[in-house]
XYZ file of C-alpha atoms in Angstrom:
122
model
C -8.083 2.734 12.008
C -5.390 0.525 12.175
C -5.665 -3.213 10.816
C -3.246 -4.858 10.001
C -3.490 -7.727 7.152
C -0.874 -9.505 4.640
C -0.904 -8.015 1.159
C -1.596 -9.978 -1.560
C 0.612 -11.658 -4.400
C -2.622 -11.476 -6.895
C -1.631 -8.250 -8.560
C -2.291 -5.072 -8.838
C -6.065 -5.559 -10.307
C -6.627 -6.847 -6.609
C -5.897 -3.262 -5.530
C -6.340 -1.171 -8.448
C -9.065 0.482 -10.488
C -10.498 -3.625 -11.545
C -11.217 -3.968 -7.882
C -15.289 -4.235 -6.578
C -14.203 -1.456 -4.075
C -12.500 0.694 -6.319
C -15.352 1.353 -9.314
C -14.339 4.284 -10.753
C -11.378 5.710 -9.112
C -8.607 6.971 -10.806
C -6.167 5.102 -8.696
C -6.670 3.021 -5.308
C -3.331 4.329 -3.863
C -0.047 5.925 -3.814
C 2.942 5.456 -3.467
C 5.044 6.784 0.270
C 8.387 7.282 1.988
C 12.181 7.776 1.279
C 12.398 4.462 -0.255
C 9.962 5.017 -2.678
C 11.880 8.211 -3.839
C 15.166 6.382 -4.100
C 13.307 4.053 -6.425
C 11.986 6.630 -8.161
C 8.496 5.054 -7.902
C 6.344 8.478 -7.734
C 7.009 9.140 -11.687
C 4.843 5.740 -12.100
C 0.958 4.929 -11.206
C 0.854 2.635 -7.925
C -1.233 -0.104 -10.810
C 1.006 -0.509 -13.034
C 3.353 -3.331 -14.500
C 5.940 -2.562 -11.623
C 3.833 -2.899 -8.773
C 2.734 -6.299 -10.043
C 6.376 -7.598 -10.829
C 7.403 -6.383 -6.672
C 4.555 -8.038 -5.339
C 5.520 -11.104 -6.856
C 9.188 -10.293 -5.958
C 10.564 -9.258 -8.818
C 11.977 -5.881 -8.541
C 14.619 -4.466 -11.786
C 15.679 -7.856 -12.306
C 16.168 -9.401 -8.795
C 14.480 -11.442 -7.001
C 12.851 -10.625 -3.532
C 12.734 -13.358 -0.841
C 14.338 -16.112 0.837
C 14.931 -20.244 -0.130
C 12.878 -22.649 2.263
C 13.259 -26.632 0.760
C 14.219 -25.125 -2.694
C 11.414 -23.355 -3.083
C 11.076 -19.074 -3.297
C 9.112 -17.694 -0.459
C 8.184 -14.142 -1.095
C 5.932 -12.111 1.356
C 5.628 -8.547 -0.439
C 4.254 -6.454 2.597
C 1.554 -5.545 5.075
C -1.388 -2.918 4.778
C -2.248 -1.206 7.791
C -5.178 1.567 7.151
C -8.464 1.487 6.779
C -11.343 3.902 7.586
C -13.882 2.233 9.669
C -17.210 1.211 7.579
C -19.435 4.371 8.945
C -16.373 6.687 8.324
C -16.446 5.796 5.051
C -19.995 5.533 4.360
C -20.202 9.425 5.256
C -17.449 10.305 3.614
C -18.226 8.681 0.423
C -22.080 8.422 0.279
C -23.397 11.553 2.011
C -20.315 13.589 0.203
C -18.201 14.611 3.725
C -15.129 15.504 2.027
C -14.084 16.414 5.716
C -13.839 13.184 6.640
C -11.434 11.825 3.458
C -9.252 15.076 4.029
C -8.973 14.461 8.558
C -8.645 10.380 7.023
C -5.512 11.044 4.947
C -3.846 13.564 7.160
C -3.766 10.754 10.088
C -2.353 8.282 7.642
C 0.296 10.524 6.477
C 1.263 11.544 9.952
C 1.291 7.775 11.082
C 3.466 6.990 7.795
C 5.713 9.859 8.467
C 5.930 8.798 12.032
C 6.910 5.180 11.306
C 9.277 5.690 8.565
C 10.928 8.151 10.958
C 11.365 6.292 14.474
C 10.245 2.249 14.001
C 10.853 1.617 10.455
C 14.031 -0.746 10.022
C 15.130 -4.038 8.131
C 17.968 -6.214 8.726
């Protein structure tokens, strides 16, 4: 399902392994796409020191943003998939590892897909 929401400057904790939702995971995500290569981002955990420092925008010693009134405005990204509630209630509680497997093919097509034809920055 596609939702679309503002991510969070709170830190990786938010999204990582001290998260309510994320009790006992190894990780709660990875990292995607050509850019992420070029940063050579997959040879670190997505929770890590380096994911908090970029999404406070802070990234190898420059800052990310723009100046409004003197003041830094950073807005590190947007998360756009979720599996709806029952989805994941089968998947996870009655054990369907169908469902997680058809659930991260569709996000990996959608990521390829966007990263591939609409993905741009100015």
């Amino acid at each position: 399902m596609l939702t679309i929401s503002k991510i969070s400057t709170q830190g990786s904790s938010y999204y990582g392994k001290d998260n309510y939702y994320t009790k006992g995971e190894e990780a709660a995500g990875q990292w995607f796409g050509k850019g992420a290569e070029r940063l050579d981002l997959f040879t670190n955990s997505l929770i890590d020191d380096k994911f908090d420092a970029m999404l406070k925008g802070n990234f190898n010693g420059i800052e990310l943003g723009r100046i409004e009134n003197g003041k830094k405005i950073h807005h590190p990204g947007w998360d756009h998939f979720s599996a709806p509630k029952s989805v994941s209630m089968l998947a996870l509680v009655a054990g369907d590892e169908r469902l997680i497997e058809a659930h991260d093919k569709a996000v990996d097509y959608v990521l390829h897909y966007i990263e591939d034809n609409l993905a741009e920055s100015r």
